[in-house]
Amino acid sequence: MSVPFPLPRAGRLRGPRSGTLSGPLSGLAGAMVPLAVLPAAVSPTVVAADFDPATAFVPPAAVSYAQDLVPYGARVRVTVVRGAGRTTVAVALASVAPDHTFPAHVHTGRCGADPAASGPHYQHQVDPVQPSSDPAFANERNELRMQVRTDATGAGQARTTVGWEFRPNSAHSVVLHAGEAAAGHAAGDRVACVNVDF
C-alpha cells in the first residue's frame, strides 16, 4: 500500500502545507508520487506552489529563473518525510518543459532574486573546502540529489531516500538545475528554486 501525493489542480498555493499520511490530500489531483506507508506518528512536510518571478508582490514559495524551462504558473510539490535516521524527499512537477531532465538538489539557502542566493548543495558531512568538488563529499550519499524526467506534457516526478536527517536550520530549498544544455542554459544553471525548511 502507498500514499499518493498529487499536484494541485487549480489555484495558487503559497507557502508550506503540512499534513498526515491519511490518504489523498483533499482537493488535489495530478501526477502521483507514492511513498511507503509510515507510522502514524510521522507527519510529512509538504510544499505545493506555482512558480512565480522572484519579484512577485507576495514573496513566492517557488521561483522560476528560466521561463522557457519553468514557466510562471507551472506547478511543484515537494514532500519531505523524516524519521528513524532517514529522510525521503519527493518532487513532482507539472507544466514545465516537456521531455526534459532536471537535476534537483537540496541547497543550504533560501530562494532569492539572485539564483545564487540558495547557496551550495547541502552536505551531511560538510567539505571543509568550498566550493565543494571533492568526490568524497560531493556525492549522492552525502548530498540529496535526484533527477526529475518530464513527459510530453511537462509532468514528472522523482524521489530519493538518504540514510540521515538534515541538521536543524541548515537546508532551506530544493533547486532545479537546467541539466541538459538548452536555449543557452548551461547544465548547472539554476532554473528554479522552491523554499522548503528541512
Coordinates of C-alpha atoms in Angstrom, one line a residue, residues 8-9 52 55 65 72 77 85 87 115 118 122 126 131 151 155 162 170-171 175 180 185 194:
P8 CA -2.7 21.0 -7.1
R9 CA -5.3 21.0 -9.9
D52 CA 6.4 32.9 -9.9
T55 CA 9.9 40.0 -7.8
Y65 CA 14.7 31.9 -13.2
Y72 CA 5.4 31.1 -14.4
R77 CA 5.1 19.8 -5.0
G85 CA 17.6 8.4 10.9
T87 CA 14.9 11.3 5.0
P115 CA 19.7 32.3 -8.2
S118 CA 20.2 29.4 -2.4
Y122 CA 23.6 20.7 1.5
V126 CA 30.5 19.3 5.1
P131 CA 33.0 25.3 -3.3
D151 CA 7.0 13.6 -20.1
A155 CA 4.9 16.5 -15.9
V162 CA 19.1 9.1 2.3
S170 CA 20.9 24.0 7.7
A171 CA 18.8 23.3 4.5
V175 CA 16.9 23.8 -6.6
E180 CA 20.6 19.5 -20.4
H185 CA 21.4 27.4 -20.4
V194 CA 11.5 26.0 -4.0

